[in-house]
mmCIF file of C-alpha atoms in Angstrom:
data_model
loop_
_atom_site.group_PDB
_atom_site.id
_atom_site.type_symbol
_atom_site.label_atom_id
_atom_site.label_comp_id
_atom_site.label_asym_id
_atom_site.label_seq_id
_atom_site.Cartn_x
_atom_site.Cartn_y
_atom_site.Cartn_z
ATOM 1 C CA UNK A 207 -18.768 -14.307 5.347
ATOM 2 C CA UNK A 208 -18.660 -14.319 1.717
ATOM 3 C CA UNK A 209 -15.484 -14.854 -0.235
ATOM 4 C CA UNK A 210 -13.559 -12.870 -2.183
ATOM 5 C CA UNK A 211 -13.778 -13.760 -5.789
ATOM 6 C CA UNK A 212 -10.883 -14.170 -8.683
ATOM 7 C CA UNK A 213 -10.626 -12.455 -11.964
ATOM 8 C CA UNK A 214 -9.163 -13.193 -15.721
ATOM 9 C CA UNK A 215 -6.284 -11.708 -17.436
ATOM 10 C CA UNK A 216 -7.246 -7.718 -17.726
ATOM 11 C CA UNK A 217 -7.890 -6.581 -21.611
ATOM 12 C CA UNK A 218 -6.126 -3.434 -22.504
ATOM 13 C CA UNK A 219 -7.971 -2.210 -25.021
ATOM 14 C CA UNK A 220 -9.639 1.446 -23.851
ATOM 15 C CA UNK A 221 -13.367 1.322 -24.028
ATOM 16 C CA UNK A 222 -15.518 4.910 -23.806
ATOM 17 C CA UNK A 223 -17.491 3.544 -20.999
ATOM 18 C CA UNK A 224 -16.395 2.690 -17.652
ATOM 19 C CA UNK A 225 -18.687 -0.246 -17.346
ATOM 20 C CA UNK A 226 -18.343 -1.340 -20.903
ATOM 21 C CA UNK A 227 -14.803 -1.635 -20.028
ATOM 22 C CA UNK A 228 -14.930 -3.666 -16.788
ATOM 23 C CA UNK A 229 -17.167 -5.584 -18.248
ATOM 24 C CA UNK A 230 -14.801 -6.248 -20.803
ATOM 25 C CA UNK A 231 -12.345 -6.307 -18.658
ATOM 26 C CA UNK A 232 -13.107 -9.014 -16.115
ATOM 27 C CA UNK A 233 -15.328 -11.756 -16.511
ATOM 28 C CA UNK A 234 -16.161 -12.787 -12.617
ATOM 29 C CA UNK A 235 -15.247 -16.679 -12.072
ATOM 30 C CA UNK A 236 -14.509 -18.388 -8.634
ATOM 31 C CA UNK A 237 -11.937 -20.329 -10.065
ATOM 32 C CA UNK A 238 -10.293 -17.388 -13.343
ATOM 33 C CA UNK A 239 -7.045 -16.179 -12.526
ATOM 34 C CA UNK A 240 -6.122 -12.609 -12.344
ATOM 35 C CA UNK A 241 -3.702 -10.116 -14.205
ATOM 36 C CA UNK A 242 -2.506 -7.370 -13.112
ATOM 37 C CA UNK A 243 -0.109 -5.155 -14.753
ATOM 38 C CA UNK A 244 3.435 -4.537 -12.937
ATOM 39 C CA UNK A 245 5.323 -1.422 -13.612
ATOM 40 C CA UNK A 246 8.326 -0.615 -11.933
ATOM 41 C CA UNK A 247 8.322 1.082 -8.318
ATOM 42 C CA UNK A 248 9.378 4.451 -7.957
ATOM 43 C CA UNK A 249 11.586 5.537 -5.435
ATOM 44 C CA UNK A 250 9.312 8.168 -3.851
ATOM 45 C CA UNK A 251 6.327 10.455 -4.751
ATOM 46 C CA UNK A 252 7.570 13.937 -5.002
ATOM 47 C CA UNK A 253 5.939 16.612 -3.008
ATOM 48 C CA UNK A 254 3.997 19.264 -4.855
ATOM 49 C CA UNK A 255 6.025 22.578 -6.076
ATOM 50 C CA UNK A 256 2.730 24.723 -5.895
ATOM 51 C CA UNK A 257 4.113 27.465 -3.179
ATOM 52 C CA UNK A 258 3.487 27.430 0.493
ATOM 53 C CA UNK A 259 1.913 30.381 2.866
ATOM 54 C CA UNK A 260 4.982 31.915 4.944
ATOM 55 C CA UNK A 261 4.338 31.585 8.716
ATOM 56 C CA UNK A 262 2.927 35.169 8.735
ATOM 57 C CA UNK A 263 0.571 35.219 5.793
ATOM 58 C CA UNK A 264 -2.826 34.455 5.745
ATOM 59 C CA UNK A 265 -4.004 33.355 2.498
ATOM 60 C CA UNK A 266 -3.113 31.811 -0.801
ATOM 61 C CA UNK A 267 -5.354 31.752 -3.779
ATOM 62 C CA UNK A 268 -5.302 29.993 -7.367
ATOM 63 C CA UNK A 269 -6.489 32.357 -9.892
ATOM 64 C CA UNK A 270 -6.799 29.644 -11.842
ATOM 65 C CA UNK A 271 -9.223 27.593 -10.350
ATOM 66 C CA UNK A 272 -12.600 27.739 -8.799
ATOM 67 C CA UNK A 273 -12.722 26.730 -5.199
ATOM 68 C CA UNK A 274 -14.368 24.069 -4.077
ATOM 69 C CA UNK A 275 -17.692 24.255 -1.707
ATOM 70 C CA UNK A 276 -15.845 21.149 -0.443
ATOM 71 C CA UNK A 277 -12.961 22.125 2.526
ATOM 72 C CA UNK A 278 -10.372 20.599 4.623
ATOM 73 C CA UNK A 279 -9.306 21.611 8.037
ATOM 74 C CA UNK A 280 -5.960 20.808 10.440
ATOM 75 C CA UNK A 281 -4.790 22.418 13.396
ATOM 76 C CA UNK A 282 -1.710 20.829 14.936
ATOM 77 C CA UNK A 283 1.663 20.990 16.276
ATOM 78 C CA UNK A 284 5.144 21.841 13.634
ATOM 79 C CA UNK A 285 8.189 20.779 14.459
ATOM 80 C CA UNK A 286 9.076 24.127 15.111
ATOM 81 C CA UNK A 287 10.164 25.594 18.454
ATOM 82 C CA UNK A 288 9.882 29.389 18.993
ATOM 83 C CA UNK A 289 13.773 30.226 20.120
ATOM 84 C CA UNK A 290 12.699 33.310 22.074
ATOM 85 C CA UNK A 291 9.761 31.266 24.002
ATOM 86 C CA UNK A 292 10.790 27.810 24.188
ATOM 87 C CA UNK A 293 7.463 26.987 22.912
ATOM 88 C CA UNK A 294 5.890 25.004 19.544
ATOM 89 C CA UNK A 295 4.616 26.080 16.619
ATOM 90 C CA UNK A 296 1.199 25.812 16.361
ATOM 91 C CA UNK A 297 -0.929 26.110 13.078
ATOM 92 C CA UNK A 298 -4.488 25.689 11.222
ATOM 93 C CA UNK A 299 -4.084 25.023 7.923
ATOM 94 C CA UNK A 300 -7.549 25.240 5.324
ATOM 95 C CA UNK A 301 -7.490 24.343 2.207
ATOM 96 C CA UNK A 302 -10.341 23.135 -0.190
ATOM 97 C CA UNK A 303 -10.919 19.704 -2.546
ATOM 98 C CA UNK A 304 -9.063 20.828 -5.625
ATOM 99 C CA UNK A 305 -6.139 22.895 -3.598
ATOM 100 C CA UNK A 306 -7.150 26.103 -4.918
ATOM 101 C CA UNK A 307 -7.476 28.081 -1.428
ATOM 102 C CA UNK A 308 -4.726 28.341 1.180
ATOM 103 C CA UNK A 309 -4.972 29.408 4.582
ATOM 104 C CA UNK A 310 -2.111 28.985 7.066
ATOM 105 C CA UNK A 311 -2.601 31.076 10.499
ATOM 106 C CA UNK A 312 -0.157 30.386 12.964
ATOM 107 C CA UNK A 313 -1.162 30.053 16.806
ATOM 108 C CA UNK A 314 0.282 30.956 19.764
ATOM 109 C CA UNK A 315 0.285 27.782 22.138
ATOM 110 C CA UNK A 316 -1.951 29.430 24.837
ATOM 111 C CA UNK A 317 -4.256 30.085 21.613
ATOM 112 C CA UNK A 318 -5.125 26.569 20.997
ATOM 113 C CA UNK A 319 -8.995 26.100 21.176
ATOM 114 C CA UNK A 320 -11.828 25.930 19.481
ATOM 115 C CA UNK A 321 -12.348 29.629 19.047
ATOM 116 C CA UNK A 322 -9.521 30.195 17.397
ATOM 117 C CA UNK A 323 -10.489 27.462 15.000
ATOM 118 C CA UNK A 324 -13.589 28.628 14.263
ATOM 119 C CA UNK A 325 -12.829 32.295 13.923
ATOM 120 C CA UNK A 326 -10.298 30.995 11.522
ATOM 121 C CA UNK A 327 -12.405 29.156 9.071
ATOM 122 C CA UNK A 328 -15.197 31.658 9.470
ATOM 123 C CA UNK A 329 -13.412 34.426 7.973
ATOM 124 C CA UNK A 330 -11.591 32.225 5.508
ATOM 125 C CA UNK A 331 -15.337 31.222 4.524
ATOM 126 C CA UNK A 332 -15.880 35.684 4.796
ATOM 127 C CA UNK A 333 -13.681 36.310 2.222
ATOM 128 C CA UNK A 334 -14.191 33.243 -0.591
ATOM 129 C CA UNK A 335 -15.754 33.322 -3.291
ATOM 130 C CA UNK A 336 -17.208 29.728 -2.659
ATOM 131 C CA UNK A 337 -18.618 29.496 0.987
ATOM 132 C CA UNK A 338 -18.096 25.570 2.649
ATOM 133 C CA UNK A 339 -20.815 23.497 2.566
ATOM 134 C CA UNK A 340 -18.717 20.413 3.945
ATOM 135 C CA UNK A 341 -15.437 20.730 6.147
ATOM 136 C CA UNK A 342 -13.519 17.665 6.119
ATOM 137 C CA UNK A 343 -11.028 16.772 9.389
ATOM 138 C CA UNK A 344 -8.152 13.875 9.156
ATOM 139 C CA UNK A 345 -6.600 14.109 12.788
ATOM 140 C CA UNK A 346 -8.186 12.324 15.764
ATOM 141 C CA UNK A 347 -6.049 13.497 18.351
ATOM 142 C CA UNK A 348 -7.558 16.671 17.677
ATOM 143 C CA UNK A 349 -10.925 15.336 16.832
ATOM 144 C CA UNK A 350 -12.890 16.668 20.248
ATOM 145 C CA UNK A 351 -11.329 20.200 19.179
ATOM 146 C CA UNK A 352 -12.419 20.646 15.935
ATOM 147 C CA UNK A 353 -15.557 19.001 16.119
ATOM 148 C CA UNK A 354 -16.780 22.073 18.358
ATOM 149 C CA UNK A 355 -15.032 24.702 16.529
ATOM 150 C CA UNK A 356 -16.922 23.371 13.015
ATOM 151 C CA UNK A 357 -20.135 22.431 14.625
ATOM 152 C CA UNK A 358 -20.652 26.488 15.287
ATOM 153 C CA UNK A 359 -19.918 27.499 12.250
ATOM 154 C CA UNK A 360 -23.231 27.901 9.781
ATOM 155 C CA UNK A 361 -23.740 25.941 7.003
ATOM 156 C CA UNK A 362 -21.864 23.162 7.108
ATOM 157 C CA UNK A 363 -21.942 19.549 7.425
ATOM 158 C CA UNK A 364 -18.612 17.950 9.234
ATOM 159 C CA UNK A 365 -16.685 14.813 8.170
ATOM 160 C CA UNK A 366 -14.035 13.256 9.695
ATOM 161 C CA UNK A 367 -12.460 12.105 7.472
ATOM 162 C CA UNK A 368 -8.808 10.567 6.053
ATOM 163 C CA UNK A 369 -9.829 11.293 2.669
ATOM 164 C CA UNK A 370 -7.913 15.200 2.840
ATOM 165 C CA UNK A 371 -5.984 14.444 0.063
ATOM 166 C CA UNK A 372 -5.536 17.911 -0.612
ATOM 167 C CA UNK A 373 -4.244 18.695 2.989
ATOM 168 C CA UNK A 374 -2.063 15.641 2.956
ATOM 169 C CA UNK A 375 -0.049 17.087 0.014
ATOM 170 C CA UNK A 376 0.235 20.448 1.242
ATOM 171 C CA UNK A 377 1.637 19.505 4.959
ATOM 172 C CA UNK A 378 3.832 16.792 3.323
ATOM 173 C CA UNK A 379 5.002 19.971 1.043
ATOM 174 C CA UNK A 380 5.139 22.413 4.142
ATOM 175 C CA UNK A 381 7.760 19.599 5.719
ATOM 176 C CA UNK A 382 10.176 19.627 2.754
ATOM 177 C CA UNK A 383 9.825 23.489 1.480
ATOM 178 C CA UNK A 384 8.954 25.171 5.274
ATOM 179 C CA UNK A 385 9.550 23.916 8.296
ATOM 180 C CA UNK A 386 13.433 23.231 7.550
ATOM 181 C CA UNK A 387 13.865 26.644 6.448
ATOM 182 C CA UNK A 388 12.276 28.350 10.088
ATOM 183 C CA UNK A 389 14.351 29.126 13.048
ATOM 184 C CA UNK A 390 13.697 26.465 15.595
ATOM 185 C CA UNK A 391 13.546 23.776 13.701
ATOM 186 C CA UNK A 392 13.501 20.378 15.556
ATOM 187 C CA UNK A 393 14.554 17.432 12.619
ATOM 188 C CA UNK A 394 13.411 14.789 15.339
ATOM 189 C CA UNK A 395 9.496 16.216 16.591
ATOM 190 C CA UNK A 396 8.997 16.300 12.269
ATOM 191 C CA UNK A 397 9.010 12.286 12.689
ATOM 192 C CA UNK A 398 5.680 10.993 13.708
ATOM 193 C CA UNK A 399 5.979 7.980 15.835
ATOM 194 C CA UNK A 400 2.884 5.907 15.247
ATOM 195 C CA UNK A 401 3.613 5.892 11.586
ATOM 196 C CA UNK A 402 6.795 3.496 11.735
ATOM 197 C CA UNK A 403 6.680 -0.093 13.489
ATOM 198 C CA UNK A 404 3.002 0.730 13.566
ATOM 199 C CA UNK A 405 0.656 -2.485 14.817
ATOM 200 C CA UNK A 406 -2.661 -2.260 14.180
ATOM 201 C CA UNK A 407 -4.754 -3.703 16.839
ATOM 202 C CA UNK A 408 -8.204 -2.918 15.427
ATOM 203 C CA UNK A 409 -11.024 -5.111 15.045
ATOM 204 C CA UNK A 410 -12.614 -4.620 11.689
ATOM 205 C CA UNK A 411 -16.027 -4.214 12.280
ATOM 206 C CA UNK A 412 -18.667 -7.116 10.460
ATOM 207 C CA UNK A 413 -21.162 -5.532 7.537
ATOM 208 C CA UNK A 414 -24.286 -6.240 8.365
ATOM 209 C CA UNK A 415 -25.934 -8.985 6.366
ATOM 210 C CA UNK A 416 -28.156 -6.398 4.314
ATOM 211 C CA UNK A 417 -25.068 -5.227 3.247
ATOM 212 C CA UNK A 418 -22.920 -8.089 2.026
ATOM 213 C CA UNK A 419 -21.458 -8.676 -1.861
ATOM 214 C CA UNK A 420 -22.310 -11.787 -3.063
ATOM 215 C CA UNK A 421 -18.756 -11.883 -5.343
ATOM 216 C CA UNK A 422 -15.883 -9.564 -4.722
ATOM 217 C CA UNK A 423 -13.130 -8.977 -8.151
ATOM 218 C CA UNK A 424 -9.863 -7.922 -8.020
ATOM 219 C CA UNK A 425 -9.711 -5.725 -11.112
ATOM 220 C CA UNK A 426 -7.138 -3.116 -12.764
ATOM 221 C CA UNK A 427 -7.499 0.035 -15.109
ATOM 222 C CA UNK A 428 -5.527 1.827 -17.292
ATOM 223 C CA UNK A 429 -4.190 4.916 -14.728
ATOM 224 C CA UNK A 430 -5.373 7.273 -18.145
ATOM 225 C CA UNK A 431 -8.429 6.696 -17.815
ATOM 226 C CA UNK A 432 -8.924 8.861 -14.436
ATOM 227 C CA UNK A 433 -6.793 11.683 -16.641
ATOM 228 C CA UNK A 434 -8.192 14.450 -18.362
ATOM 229 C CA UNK A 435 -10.113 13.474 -21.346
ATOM 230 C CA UNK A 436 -10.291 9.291 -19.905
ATOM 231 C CA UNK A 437 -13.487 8.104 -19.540
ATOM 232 C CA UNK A 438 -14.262 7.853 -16.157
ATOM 233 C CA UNK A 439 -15.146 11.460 -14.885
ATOM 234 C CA UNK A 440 -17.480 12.113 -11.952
ATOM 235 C CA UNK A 441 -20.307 12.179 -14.433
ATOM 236 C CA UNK A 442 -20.457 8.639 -14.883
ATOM 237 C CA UNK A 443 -19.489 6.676 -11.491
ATOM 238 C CA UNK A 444 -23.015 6.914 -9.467
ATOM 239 C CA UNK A 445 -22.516 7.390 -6.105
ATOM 240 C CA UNK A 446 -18.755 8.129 -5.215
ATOM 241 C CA UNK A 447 -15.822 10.081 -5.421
ATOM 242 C CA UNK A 448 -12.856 10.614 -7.045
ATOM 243 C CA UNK A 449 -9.619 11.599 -5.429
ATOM 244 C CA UNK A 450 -6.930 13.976 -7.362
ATOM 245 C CA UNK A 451 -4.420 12.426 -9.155
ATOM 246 C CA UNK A 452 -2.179 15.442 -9.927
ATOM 247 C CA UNK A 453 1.115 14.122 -7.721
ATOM 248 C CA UNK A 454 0.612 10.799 -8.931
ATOM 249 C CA UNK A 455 0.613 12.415 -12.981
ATOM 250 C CA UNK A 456 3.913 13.698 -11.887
ATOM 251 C CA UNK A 457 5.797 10.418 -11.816
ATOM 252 C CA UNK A 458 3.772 7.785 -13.920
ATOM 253 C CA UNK A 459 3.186 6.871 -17.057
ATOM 254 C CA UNK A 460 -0.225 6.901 -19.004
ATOM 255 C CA UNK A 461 -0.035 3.277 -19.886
ATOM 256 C CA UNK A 462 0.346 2.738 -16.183
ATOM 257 C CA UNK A 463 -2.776 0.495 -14.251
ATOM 258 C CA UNK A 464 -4.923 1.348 -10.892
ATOM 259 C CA UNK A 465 -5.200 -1.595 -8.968
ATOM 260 C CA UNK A 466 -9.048 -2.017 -7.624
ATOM 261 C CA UNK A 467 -11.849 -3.994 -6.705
ATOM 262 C CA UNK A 468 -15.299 -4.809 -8.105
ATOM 263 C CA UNK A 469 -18.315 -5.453 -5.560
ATOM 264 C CA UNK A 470 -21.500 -7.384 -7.483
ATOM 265 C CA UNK A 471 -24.565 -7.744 -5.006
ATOM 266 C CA UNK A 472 -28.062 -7.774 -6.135
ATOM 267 C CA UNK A 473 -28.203 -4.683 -2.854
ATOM 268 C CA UNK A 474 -25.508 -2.185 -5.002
ATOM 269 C CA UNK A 475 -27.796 0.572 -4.615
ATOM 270 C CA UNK A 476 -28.174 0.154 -0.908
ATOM 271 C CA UNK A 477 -24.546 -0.525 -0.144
ATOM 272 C CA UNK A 478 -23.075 2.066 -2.525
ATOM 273 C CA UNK A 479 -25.114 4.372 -0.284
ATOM 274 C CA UNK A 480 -23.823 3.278 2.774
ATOM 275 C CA UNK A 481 -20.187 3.427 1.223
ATOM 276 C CA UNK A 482 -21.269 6.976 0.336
ATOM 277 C CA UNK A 483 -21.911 8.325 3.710
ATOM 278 C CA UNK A 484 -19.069 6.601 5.700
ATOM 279 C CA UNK A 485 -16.533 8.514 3.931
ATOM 280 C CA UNK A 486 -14.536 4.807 2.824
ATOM 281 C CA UNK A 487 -11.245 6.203 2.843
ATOM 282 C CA UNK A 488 -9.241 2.678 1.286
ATOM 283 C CA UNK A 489 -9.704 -0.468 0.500
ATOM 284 C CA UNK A 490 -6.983 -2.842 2.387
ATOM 285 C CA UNK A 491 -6.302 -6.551 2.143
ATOM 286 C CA UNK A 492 -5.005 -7.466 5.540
ATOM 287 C CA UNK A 493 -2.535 -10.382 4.324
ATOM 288 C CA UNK A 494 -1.486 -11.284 8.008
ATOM 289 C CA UNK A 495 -5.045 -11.705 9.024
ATOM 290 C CA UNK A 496 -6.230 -12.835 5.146
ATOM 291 C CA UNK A 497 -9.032 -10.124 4.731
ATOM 292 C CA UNK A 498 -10.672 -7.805 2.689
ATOM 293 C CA UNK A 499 -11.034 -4.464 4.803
ATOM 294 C CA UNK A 500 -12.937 -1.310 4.090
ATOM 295 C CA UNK A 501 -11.131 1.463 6.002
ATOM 296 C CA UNK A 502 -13.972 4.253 6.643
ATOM 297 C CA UNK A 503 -13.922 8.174 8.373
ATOM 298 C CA UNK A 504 -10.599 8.771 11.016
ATOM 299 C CA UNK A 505 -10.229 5.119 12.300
ATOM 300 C CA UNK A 506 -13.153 2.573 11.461
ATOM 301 C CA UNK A 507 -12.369 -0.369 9.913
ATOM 302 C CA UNK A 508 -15.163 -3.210 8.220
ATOM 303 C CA UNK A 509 -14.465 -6.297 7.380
ATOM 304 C CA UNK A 510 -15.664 -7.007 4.036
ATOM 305 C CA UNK A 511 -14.342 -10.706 3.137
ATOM 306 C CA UNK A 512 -12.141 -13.613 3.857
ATOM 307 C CA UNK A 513 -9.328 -14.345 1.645
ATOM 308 C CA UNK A 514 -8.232 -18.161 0.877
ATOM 309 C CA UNK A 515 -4.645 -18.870 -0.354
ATOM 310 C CA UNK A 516 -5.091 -17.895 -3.854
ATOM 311 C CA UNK A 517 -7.148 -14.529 -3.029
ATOM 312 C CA UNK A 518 -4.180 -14.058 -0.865
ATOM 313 C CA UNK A 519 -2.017 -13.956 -3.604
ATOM 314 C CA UNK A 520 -3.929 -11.596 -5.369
ATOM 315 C CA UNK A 521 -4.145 -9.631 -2.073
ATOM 316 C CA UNK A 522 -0.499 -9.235 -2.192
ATOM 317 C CA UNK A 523 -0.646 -7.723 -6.063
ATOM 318 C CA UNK A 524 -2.796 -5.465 -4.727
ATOM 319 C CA UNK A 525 -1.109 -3.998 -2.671
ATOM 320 C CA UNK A 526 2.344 -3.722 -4.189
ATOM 321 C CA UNK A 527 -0.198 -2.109 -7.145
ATOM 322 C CA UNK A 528 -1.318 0.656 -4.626
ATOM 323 C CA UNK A 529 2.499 1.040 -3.178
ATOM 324 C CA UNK A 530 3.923 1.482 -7.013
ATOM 325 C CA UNK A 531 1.106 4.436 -7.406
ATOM 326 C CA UNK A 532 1.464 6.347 -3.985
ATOM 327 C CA UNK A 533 -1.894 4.366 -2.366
ATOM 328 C CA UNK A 534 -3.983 4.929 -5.572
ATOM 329 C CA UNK A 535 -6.436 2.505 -6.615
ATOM 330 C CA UNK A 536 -10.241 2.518 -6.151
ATOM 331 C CA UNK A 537 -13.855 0.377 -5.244
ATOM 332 C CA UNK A 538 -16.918 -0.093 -7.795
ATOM 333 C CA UNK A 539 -20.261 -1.052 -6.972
ATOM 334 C CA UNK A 540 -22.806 -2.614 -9.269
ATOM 335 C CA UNK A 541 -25.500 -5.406 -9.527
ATOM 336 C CA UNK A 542 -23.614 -7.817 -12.123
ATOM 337 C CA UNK A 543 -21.445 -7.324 -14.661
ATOM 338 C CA UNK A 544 -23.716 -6.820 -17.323
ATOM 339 C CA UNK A 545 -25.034 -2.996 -15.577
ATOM 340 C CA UNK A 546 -24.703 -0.371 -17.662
ATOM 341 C CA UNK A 547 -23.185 1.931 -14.844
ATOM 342 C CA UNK A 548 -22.009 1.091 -11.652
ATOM 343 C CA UNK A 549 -24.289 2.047 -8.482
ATOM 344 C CA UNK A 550 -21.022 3.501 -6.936
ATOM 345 C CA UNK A 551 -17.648 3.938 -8.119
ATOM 346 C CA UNK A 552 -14.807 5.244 -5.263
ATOM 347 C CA UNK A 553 -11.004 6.626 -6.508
ATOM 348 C CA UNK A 554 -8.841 6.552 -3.836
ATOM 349 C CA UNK A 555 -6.013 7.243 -2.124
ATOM 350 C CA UNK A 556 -4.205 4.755 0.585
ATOM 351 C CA UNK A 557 -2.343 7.500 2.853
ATOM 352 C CA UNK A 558 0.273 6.814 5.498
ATOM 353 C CA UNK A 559 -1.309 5.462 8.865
ATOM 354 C CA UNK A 560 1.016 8.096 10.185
ATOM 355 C CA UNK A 561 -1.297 10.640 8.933
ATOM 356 C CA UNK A 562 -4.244 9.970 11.803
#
C-alpha cells in the first residue's frame, strides 16, 4: 500500500488556473512539510432561512433559479406524533442539486411503500420544468424502498448516494423551523441515535492495484476560489463535482482555506473515472486506524493509504480543517504536478454519520 505523501508551506497568492495554482501551491516531496491555514472554529453552521413547505403543501419553487435535471429523494419518519392517532409522521421530501424545487408530501403510516414514492416523484417530475435524469437517495434503512419506487419511474438513473447536500440542509432546516412548531412534537425521536457514540466497525475496502496513486498531498485552497467569480468552476475540474457552498458563505470568511488532497498516478484518467461513478462522498483520515479512506455511495468505504507518524499529524489538520468549514474540503486527480488540468477534481462535503 502506497504512502501518503507530505507537502510544503501553501502560497497564497491567487492564480487564474486551478492547476497553475496547485502547482504553485505544493511542490510534492516525501520528506516537505505541510501548511495549512488555521482560522478560528465556529460555534455551529446555521441552518438555511430559505422557507420550508407546511405539512399540507405540496410544492415550493425558486423563481429564481433553474432546476436542476439532477434530484434528491427521502422518505422517512419526523419526530412528530399525530395526537388524534397515536401514530408518526411520515414524509417524502424532493428536492433538486441547487435547492430550487421543494416537494414535501406527508404520508399516512399505512401509506408507506413504494407506490406512494413513486407516484410522488412522478408527478413532481409532471409538473417541472426540468424532468430528472438522476435521483439521488442518502438513507439505507430505507434503501430496499426507494430503490423500487425509482427503478419504475422512466428516465432515470438511481444513486445512492450521501452526497444530498441539498436535502441535508433542508431536513436539518425542517428540524429547527418545523417540526418544533407541529402538534405532537416528540424533542427525544428528533435525536438520531447512531449519530452520537457512533463506532465504526467497517472494513475499508483495498483499491485494486490498477487503481493505486503513486504519491498522495495534503493540500489547501483559498475557500474564494470555489465562490462566484474564483477560478475553479465546473468548467475546469475534469471529471467531478462540486458541492454547494451557500451555508458555508454564510459564516466564513473569503480569505478562509479548504483543506484537501492531491492524488498523482500515471492511471489519473482511469481512477478519476472510477471516483466518478462511485459517487465518493468524503475523503477521511482514520487517525485511530492511521489511514487514508475514500468514503463512496450510502456506506462503502476504500482504503486509499497508510499514514506514518508525520502523515498522521497532517491527518489530524485535516480534519480539524474540514470541522472549522462544516465537512468542506475536496479530492484532485492528475498525472503529476506539472498537468495542465486535473483528470478529476471532487468538492465536498463531510456530513454527519448520523445522516445514513
Amino acid at each position: 500500500m502506497p504512502k501518503a505523501r507530505n507537502t510544503n508551506t501553501m502560497s497564497r497568492s491567487i492564480l487564474p488556473s486551478l492547476l497553475a495554482f496547485l502547482t504553485a501551491c505544493c511542490t510534492l516531496s516525501q520528506h516537505a512539510a505541510v501548511g495549512f491555514s488555521i482560522l478560528p472554529r465556529p460555534s455551529s453552521l446555521p441552518v438555511s432561512l430559505r422557507s420550508s413547505a407546511a405539512p399540507d403543501e405540496t410544492v415550493v419553487t425558486s423563481a429564481d433559479q433553474a432546476t436542476s435535471p439532477e434530484w434528491e429523494v427521502d422518505c422517512y419518519s419526523r419526530p412528530v406524533v399525530d395526537p388524534s392517532t397515536g401514530k408518526k409522521l411520515w414524509e417524502v421530501l424532493v428536492t433538486d442539486a441547487d435547492g430550487s424545487l421543494r416537494v414535501c408530501v406527508p404520508l399516512a403510516s399505512n401509506r408507506v411503500n413504494s407506490r406512494e414514492v413513486r407516484r410522488v416523484v412522478e408527478e413532481a417530475a409532471e409538473r417541472s420544468d426540468v424532468k430528472p435524469t438522476v435521483v439521488r437517495f442518502f438513507r439505507g434503512a430505507m434503501f430496499n424502498m426507494l430503490n423500487i419506487a425509482l427503478a419504475e419511474v422512466d428516465g432515470i438513473t438511481i444513486r445512492p448516494s450521501r452526497c444530498c447536500y441539498q436535502l441535508a440542509e433542508w431536513i436539518d432546516e425542517r428540524m429547527v423551523d418545523v417540526y418544533p412548531k407541529m402538534p405532537g412534537y416528540r424533542l427525544s425521536m428528533a435525536v438520531d441515535p447512531s449519530s452520537s457514540g457512533f463506532l465504526d466497525v467497517r472494513t475499508p475496502v483495498k483499491l485494486p492495484d490498477a487503481l493505486r496513486g503513486e504519491k498522495y498531498a495534503f493540500v489547501s485552497l483559498p475557500f474564494a476560489e470555489f465562490l462566484p467569480g474564483g477560478a475553479i468552476t465546473a468548467e475546469n475540474i475534469g471529471v467531478g463535482r462540486l458541492c454547494p457552498v451557500s451555508s458555508v458563505m454564510e459564516t466564513e470568511a473569503a480569505d478562509a482555506f479548504v483543506q484537501g488532497v492531491v492524488i498523482l498516478t500515471k492511471r489519473a484518467k482511469a481512477l478519476a473515472s472510477w471516483l466518478g461513478g462511485t459517487e465518493v462522498a468524503a475523503l477521511r483520515c482514520d487517525l485511530r486506524r492511521r489511514t487514508l479512506v475514500v468514503e463512496a455511495d450510502i456506506s462503502t468505504q476504500y482504503l486509499m493509504a497508510r499514514l506514518n507518524d508525520v502523515q498522521r499529524e497532517e491527518g489530524v489538520a485535516f480534519e480539524e480543517g474540514k470541522d472549522r468549514l462544516g465537512g468542506l474540503h475536496f479530492v484532485a486527480v492528475q498525472e503529476d504536478e506539472n498537468d495542465e488540468e486535473p483528470a478529476g477534481f471532487w468538492l465536498l462535503r463531510d456530513l454527519d454519520s448520523g445522516m445514513a
